[in-house]
Coordinates of C-alpha atoms in Angstrom, one line a residue:
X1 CA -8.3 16.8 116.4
X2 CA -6.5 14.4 118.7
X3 CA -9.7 12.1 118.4
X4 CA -9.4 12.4 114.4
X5 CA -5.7 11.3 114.6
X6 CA -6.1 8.8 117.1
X7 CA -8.9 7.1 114.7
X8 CA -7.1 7.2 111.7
X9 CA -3.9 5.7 113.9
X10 CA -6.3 2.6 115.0
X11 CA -7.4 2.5 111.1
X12 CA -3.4 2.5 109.7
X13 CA -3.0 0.3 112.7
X14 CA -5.2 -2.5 111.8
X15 CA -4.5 -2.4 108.3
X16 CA -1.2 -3.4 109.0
X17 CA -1.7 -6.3 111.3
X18 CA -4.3 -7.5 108.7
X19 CA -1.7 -7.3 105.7
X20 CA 1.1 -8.5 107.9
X21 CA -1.0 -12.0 108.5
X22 CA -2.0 -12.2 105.5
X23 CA 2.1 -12.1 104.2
X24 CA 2.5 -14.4 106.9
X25 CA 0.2 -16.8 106.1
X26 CA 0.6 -16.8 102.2
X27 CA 4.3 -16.6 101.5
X28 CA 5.0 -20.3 101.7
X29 CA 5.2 -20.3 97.7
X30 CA 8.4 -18.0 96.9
X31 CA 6.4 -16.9 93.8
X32 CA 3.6 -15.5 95.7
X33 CA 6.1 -12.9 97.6
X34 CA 6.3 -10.2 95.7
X35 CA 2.5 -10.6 94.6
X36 CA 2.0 -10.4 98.5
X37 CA 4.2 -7.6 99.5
X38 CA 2.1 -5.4 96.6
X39 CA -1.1 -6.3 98.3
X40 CA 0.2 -5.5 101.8
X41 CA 1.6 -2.2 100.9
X42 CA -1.3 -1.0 98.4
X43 CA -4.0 -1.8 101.6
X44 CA -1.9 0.1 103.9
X45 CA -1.0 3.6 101.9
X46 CA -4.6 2.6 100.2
X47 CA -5.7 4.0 104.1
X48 CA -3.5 6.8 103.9
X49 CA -4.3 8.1 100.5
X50 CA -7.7 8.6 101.4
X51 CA -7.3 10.4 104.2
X52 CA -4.1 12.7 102.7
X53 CA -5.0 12.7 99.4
X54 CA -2.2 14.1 97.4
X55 CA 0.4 15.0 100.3
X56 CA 1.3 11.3 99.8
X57 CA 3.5 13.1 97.1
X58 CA 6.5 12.5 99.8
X59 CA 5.8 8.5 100.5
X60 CA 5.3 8.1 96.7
X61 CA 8.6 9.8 96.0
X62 CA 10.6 7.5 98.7
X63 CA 9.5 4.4 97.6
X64 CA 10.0 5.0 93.7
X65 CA 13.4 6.1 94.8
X66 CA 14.1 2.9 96.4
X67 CA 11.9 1.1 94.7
X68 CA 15.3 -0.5 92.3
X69 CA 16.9 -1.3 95.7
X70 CA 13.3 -3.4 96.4
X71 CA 13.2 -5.4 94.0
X72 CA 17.0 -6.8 94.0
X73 CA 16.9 -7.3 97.7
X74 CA 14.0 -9.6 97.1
X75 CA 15.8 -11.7 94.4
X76 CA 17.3 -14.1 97.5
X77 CA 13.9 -15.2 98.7
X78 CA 11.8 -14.5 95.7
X79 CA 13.5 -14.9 92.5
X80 CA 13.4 -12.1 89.9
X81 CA 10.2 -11.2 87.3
X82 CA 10.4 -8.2 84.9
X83 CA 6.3 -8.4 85.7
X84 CA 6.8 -6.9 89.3
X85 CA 3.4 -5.9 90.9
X86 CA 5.7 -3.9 92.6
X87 CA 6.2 -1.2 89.8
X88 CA 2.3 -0.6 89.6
X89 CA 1.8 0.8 92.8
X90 CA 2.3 4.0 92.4
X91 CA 0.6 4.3 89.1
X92 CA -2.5 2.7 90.4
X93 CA -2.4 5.7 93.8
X94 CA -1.8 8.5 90.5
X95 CA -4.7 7.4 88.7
X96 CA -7.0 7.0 91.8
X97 CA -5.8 10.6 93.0
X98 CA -6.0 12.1 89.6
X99 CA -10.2 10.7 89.4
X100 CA -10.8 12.2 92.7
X101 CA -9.0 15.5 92.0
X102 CA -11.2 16.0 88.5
X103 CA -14.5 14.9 89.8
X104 CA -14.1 17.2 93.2
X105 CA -13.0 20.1 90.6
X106 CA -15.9 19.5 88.4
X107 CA -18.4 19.7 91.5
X108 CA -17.0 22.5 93.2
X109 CA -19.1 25.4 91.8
X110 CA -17.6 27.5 94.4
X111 CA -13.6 26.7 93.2
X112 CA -11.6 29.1 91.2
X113 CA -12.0 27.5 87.3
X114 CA -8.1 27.0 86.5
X115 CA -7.2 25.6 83.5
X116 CA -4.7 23.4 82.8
X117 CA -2.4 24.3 79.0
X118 CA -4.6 23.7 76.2
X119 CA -1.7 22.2 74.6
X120 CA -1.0 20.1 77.3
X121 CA -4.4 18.3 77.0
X122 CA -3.6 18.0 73.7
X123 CA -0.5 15.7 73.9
X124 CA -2.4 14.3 76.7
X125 CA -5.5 13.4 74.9
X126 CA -2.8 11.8 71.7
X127 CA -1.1 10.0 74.0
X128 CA -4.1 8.1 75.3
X129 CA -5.6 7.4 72.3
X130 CA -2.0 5.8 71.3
X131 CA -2.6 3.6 73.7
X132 CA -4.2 1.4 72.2
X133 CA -1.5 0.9 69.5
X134 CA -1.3 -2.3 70.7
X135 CA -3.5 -2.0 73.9
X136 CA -1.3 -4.2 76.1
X137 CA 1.7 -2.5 75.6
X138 CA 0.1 1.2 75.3
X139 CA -1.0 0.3 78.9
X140 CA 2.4 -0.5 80.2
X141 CA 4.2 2.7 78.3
X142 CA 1.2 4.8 79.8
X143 CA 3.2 4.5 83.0
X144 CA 6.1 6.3 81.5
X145 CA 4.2 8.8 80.0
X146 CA 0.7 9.6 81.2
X147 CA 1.2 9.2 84.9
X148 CA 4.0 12.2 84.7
X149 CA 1.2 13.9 83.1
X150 CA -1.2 13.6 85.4
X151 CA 1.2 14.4 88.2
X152 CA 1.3 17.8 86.2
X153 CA -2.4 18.1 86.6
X154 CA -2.4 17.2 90.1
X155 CA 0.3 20.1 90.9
X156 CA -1.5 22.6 89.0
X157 CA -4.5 21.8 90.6
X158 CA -3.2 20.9 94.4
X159 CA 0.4 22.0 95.3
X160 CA 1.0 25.5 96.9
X161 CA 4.2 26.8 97.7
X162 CA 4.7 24.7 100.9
X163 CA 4.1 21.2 99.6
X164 CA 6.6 22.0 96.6
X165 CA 9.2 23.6 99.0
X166 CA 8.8 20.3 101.3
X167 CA 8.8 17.7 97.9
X168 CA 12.4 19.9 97.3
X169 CA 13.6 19.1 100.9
X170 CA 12.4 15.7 100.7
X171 CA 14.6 15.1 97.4
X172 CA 17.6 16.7 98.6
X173 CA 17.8 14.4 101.7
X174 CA 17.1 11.5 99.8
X175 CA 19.7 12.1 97.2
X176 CA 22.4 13.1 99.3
X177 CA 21.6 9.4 101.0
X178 CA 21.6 7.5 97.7
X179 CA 24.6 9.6 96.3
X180 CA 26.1 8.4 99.2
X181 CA 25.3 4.8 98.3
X182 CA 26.2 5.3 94.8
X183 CA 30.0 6.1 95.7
X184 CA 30.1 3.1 97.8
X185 CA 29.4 1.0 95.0
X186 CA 31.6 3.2 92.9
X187 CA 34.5 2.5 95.0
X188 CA 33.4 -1.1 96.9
X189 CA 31.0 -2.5 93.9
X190 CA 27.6 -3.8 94.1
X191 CA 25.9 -6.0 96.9
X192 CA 26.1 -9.4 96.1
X193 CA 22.0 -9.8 95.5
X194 CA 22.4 -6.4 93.6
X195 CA 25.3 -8.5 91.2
X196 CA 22.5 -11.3 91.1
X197 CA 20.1 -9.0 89.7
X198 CA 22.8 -7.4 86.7
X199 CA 23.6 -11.0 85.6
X200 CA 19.9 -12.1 85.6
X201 CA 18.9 -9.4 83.6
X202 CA 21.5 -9.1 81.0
X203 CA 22.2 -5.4 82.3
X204 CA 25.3 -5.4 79.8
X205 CA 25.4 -1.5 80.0
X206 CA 26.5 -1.1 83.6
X207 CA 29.8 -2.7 82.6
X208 CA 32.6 0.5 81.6
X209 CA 35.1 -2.8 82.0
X210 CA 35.3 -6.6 82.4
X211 CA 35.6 -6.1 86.0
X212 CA 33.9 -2.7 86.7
X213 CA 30.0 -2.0 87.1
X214 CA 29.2 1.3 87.4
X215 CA 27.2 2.6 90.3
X216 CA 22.9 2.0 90.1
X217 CA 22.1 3.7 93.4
X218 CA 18.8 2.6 94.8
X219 CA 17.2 3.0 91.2
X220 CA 16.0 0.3 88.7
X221 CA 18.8 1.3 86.3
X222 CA 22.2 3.4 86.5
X223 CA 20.0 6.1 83.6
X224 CA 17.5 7.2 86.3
X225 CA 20.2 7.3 89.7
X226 CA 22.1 9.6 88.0
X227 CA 19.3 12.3 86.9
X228 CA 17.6 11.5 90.4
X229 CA 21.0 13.0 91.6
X230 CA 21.2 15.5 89.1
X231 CA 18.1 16.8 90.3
X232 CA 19.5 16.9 93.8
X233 CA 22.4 18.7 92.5
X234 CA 20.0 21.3 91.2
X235 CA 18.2 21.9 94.2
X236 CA 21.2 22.1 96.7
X237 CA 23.5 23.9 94.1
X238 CA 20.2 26.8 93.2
X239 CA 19.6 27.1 97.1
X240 CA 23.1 27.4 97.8
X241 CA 23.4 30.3 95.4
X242 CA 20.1 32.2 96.5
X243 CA 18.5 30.3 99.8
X244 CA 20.3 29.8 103.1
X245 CA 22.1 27.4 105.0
X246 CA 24.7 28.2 102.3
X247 CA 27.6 25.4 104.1
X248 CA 24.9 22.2 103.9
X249 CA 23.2 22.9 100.2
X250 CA 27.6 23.1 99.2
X251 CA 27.9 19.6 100.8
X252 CA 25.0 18.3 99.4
X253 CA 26.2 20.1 96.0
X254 CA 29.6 18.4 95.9
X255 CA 28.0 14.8 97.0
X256 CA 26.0 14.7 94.4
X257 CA 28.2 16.0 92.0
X258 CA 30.5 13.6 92.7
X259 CA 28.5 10.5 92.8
X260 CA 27.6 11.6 88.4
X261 CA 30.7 11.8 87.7
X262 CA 31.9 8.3 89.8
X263 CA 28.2 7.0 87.8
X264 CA 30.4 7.0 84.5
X265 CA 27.6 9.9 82.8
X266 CA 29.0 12.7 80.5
X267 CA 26.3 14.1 78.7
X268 CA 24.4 15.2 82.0
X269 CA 27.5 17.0 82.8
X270 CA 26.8 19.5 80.1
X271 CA 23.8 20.3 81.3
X272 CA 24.5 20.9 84.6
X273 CA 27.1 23.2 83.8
X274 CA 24.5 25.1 81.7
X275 CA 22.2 25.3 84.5
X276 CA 25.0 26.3 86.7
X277 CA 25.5 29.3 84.2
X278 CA 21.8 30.2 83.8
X279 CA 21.4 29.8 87.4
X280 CA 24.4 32.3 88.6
X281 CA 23.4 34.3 85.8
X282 CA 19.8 35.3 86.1
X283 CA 20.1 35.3 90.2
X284 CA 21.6 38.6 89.6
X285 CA 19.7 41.4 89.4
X286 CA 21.8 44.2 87.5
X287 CA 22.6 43.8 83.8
X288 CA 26.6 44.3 84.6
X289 CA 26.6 41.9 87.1
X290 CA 25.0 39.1 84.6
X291 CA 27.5 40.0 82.0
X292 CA 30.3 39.7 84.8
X293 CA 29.2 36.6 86.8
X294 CA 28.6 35.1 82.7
X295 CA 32.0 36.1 81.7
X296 CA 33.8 34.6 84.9
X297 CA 31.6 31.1 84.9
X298 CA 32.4 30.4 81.3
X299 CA 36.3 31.2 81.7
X300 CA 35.9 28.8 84.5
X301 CA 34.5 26.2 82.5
X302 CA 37.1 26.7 80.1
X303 CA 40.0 26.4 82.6
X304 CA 38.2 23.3 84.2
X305 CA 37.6 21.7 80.2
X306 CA 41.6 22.1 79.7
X307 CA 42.4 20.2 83.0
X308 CA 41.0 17.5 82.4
X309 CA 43.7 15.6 80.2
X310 CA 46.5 16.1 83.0
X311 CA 44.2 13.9 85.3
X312 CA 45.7 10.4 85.6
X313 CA 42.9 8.0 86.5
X314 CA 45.0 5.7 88.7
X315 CA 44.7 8.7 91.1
X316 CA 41.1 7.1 91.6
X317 CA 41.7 3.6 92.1
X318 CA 39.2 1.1 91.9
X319 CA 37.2 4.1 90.1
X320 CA 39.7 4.1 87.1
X321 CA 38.0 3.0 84.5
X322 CA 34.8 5.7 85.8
X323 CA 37.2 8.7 85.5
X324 CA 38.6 7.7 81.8
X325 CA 35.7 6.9 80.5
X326 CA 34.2 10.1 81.5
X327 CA 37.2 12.2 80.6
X328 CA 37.7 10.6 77.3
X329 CA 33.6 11.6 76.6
X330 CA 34.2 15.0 78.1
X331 CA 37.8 16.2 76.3
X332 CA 36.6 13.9 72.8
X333 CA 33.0 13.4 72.4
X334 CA 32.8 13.2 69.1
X335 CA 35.8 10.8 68.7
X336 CA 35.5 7.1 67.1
X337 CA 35.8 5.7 70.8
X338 CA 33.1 7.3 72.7
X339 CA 29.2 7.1 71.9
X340 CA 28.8 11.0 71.0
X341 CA 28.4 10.6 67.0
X342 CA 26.0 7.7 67.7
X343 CA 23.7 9.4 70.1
X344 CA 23.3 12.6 68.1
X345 CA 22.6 10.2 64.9
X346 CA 19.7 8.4 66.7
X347 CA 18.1 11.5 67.6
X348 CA 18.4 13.1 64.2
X349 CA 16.9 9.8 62.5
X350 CA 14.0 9.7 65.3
X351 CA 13.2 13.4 64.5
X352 CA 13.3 12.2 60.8
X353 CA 10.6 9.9 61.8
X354 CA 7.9 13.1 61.0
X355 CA 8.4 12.8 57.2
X356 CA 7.9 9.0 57.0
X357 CA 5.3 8.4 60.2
X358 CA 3.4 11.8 61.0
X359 CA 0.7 10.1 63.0
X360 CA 3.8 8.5 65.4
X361 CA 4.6 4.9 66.3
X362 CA 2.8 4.9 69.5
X363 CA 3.7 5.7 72.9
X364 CA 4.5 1.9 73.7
X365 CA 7.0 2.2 70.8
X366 CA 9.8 4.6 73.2
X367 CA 9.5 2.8 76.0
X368 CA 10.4 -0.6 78.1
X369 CA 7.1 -1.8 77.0
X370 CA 8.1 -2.3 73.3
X371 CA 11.2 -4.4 75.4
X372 CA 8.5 -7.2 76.1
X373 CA 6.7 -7.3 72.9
X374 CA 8.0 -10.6 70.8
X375 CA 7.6 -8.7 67.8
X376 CA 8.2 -5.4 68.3
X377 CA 11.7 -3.7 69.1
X378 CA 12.1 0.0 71.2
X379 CA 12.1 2.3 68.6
X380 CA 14.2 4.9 71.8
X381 CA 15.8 7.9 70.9
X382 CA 17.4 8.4 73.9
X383 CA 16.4 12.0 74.3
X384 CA 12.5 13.2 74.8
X385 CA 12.3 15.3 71.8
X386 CA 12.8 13.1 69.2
X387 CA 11.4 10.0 71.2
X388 CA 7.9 11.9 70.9
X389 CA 8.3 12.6 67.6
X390 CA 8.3 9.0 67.3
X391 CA 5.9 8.0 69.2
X392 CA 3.3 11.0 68.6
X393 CA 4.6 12.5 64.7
X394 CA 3.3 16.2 64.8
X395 CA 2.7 16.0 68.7
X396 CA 6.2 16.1 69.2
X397 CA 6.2 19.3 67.9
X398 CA 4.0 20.6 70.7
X399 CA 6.1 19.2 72.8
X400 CA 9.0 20.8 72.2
X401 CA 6.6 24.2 72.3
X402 CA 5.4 23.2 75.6
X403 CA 9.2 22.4 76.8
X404 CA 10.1 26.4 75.2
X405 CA 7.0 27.8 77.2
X406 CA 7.7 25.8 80.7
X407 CA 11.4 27.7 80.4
X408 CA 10.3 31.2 79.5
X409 CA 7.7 31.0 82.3
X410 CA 9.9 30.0 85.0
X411 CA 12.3 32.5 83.6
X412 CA 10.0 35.1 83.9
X413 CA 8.4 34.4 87.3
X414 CA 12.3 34.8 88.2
X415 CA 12.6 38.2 87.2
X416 CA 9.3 39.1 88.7
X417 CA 8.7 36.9 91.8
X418 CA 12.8 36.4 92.9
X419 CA 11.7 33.1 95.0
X420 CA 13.6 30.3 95.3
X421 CA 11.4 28.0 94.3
X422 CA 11.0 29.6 90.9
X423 CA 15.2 29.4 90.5
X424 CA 15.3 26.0 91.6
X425 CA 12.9 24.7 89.1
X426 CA 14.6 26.4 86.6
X427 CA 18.1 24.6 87.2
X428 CA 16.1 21.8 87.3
X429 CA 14.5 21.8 84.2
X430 CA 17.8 22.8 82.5
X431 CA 20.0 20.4 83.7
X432 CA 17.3 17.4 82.8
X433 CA 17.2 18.9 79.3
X434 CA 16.4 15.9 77.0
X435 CA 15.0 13.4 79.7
X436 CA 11.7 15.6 81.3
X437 CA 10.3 12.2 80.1
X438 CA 12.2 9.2 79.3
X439 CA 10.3 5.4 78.8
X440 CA 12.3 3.6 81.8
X441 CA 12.1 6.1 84.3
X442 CA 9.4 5.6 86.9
X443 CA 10.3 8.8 89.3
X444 CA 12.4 11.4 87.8
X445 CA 9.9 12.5 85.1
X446 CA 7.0 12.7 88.1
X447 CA 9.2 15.6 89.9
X448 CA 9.7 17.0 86.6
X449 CA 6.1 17.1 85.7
X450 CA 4.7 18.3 88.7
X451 CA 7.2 21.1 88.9
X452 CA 6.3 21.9 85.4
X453 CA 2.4 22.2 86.2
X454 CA 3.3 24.3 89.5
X455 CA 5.2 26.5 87.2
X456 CA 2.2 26.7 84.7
X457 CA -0.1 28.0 87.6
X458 CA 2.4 30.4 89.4
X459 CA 2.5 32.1 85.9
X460 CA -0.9 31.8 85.3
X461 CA -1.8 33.6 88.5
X462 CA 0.8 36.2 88.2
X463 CA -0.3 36.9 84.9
X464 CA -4.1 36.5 86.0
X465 CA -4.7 34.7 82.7
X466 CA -7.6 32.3 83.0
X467 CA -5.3 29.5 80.6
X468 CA -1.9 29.0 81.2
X469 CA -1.2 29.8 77.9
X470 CA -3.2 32.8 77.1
X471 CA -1.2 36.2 78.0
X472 CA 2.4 35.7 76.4

């Protein structure tokens, strides 16, 4: 063993003082940096993958989550392209795993035959052939939408309990880190190359004032840094309630909590609080105590809701314009100020889309992709549901049957199983309502995904079903 290690050491090794020269010797040209740094990195984990095959699950996950951080800090010395070789690094590892994982399945006569969801090949298969509608930007939007997918494959396929209890540890140190770094810049602002990068590209959003930016984390855009901390909210809150180590997972809980609500986000407060509900609720195990523990959270929620307008803002300083803007969208949502009537109207005219476009728009047509076309304009919904309706017509439909089925299985595996894995999933998947995919997001709908397909084989096991889907 300690011959195996030492060799793939010397390998990883001399991998890296290849790539190193070769960054040294070509990176006169500022434009060739970032072109360089790609090469150098995808020869080195290139080494790794094929030695560790999908464990590289953890090093994929770190550098997506700092992948925003990255970019910006190489604006200084290498300007700034929306073309970053940079973003395709990951997807090119997901594809290459996914290829070796099928073709060792195939020719494994000896391996358990699992299947995958029949309807989950379905949207899969649509999806690909909407690729080509127009090739070039199908093939950009396939990174928002078929590598989450094939992360689902590879987890139903690959991940055990271990290496998804390890992917949850590995989140909820790195989020408590960039939630950390998200209330700096709440309070102190952004880095000065991290300002560079919001006036180069237009990022208008970010701005709740004339002076105020609201905090982006390490992620490409302020969207994704706060469900990557939602997330880590759901996984320190759910092991607080049912796991040990009760103090830390409270810490993490209110760090992350914190840095959403200093982010300047309301609707992913909602849904938080209804996975806090469904989480306290279906942890216990008598039908009186989930009637209790219901009645007490939503009187707290109620108390907590009627608070709200006796906070002063100026109480937060610098953060002032964060805390009204989140309290007017929290006490008012529906008012003529806030954004609430004209988010629920674009998902009710993107649902709409199944009476005038059945067949769907295309997968490039939700995503950043349709953001680079000339002559084409993101046809985004903002929410998953109604963006696949767009892009997919009828498929969307079987996507919101697939969403349905992924919660009624990890519900059930609750009641039967009672592991923590099963109720952190579960908080997870309620609290990300709306954005299990979403066309800017390059990490958050991987962990989704993969937790979904590792749900989809826990119940298929329990249930002994040969599909996923056979046995309800």
């Amino acid at each position: 063993m300690a011959v195996i290690f030492n060799k793939k050491f010397a390998q990883l090794i001399l991998l890296v003082v290849i790539t190193s020269l070769m960054v040294g010797v070509l990176s006169i040209s500022a434009q060739m940096i970032r072109p360089l740094v790609f090469i150098a990195l995808f020869l080195t984990i290139s080494g790794l993958v094929i030695s560790y095959r999908e464990r590289m699950i953890y090093l994929f996950i770190i550098y997506l989550a700092f992948i925003g951080l990255i970019r910006r800090a190489l604006i200084p010395i290498a300007g700034w392209s929306s073309y970053d070789p940079l973003l395709i690094l990951i997807p090119i590892f997901t594809v290459m795993l996914a290829i070796l994982m099928f073709w060792e399945h195939k020719n494994n006569p000896h391996e358990q035959r699992e299947k995958p969801d029949k309807l989950m090949a379905l949207l899969f298969g649509m999806s690909c052939i909407h690729i080509i509608n127009p090739l070039r930007l199908g093939l950009i939007a396939s990174m928002f939408i078929l590598i989450p997918w094939l992360w689902y494959y590879i987890s139903f396929f690959k991940f055990n309990k271990t290496i998804v209890k390890h992917i949850m540890n590995t989140i909820e140190l790195l989020g408590v880190i960039i939630a950390l770094y998200g209330l700096y810049q709440s309070f102190f602002g952004l880095l000065t190359f991290e300002m560079d990068w919001v006036n180069i590209s237009g990022y208008a959003a970010l701005y709740l004032a004339e002076d105020t930016v609201r905090a982006i984390g390490t992620f490409p855009s302020a969207h994704e840094f706060v469900y990557f901390i939602t997330i880590t909210f759901s996984i320190s809150f759910a092991r607080m309630i049912v796991d040990r180590f009760k103090i830390v997972h409270a810490l993490v809980s209110i760090t992350a909590l914190t840095a959403i609500i200093l982010a300047g986000s309301r609707m992913v407060i909602f849904f938080i609080c209804l996975a806090i509900f469904m989480v306290i609720i279906i942890t216990r195990k008598r039908l009186i105590a989930r009637v209790s523990a219901g009645v007490i959270v939503a009187i707290g929620f109620i108390i907590l809701w009627s608070t709200f307008p006796q906070i002063n803002p100026s109480w937060f300083g610098s953060a002032e314009p964060v805390i009204k803007h989140v309290i007017g969208g929290l006490t008012d949502p529906l008012s003529e100020e806030q954004t609430g009537i004209g988010h629920i109207e674009r998902v009710v005219d993107g649902a709409k889309n199944i009476y005038t476009n059945p067949l769907g728009n295309g997968i490039a047509s939700i995503t950043k992709a349709a953001d680079k076309a000339e002559t084409a304009q993101s046809m985004s919904t903002e929410v998953d549901i109604s963006n696949m309706i767009v892009a997919l017509g009828l498929g969307g439909i079987i996507y919101m049957v697939v969403i349905g089925v992924t919660i009624h299985r990890s519900i059930w595996l609750i009641y039967h199983k009672r592991q923590t894995e099963h109720v952190v999933i579960l908080g997870i998947l309620i609290s990300t309502l709306g954005q299990w995919l979403n066309g800017g997001f390059y990490l958050t709908p991987i962990i989704v995904w993969l937790f979904v397909g590792w749900i989809h084989k826990e119940y298929m096991l329990q249930r002994g079903g040969e599909y996923a889907f056979n046995g309800d």
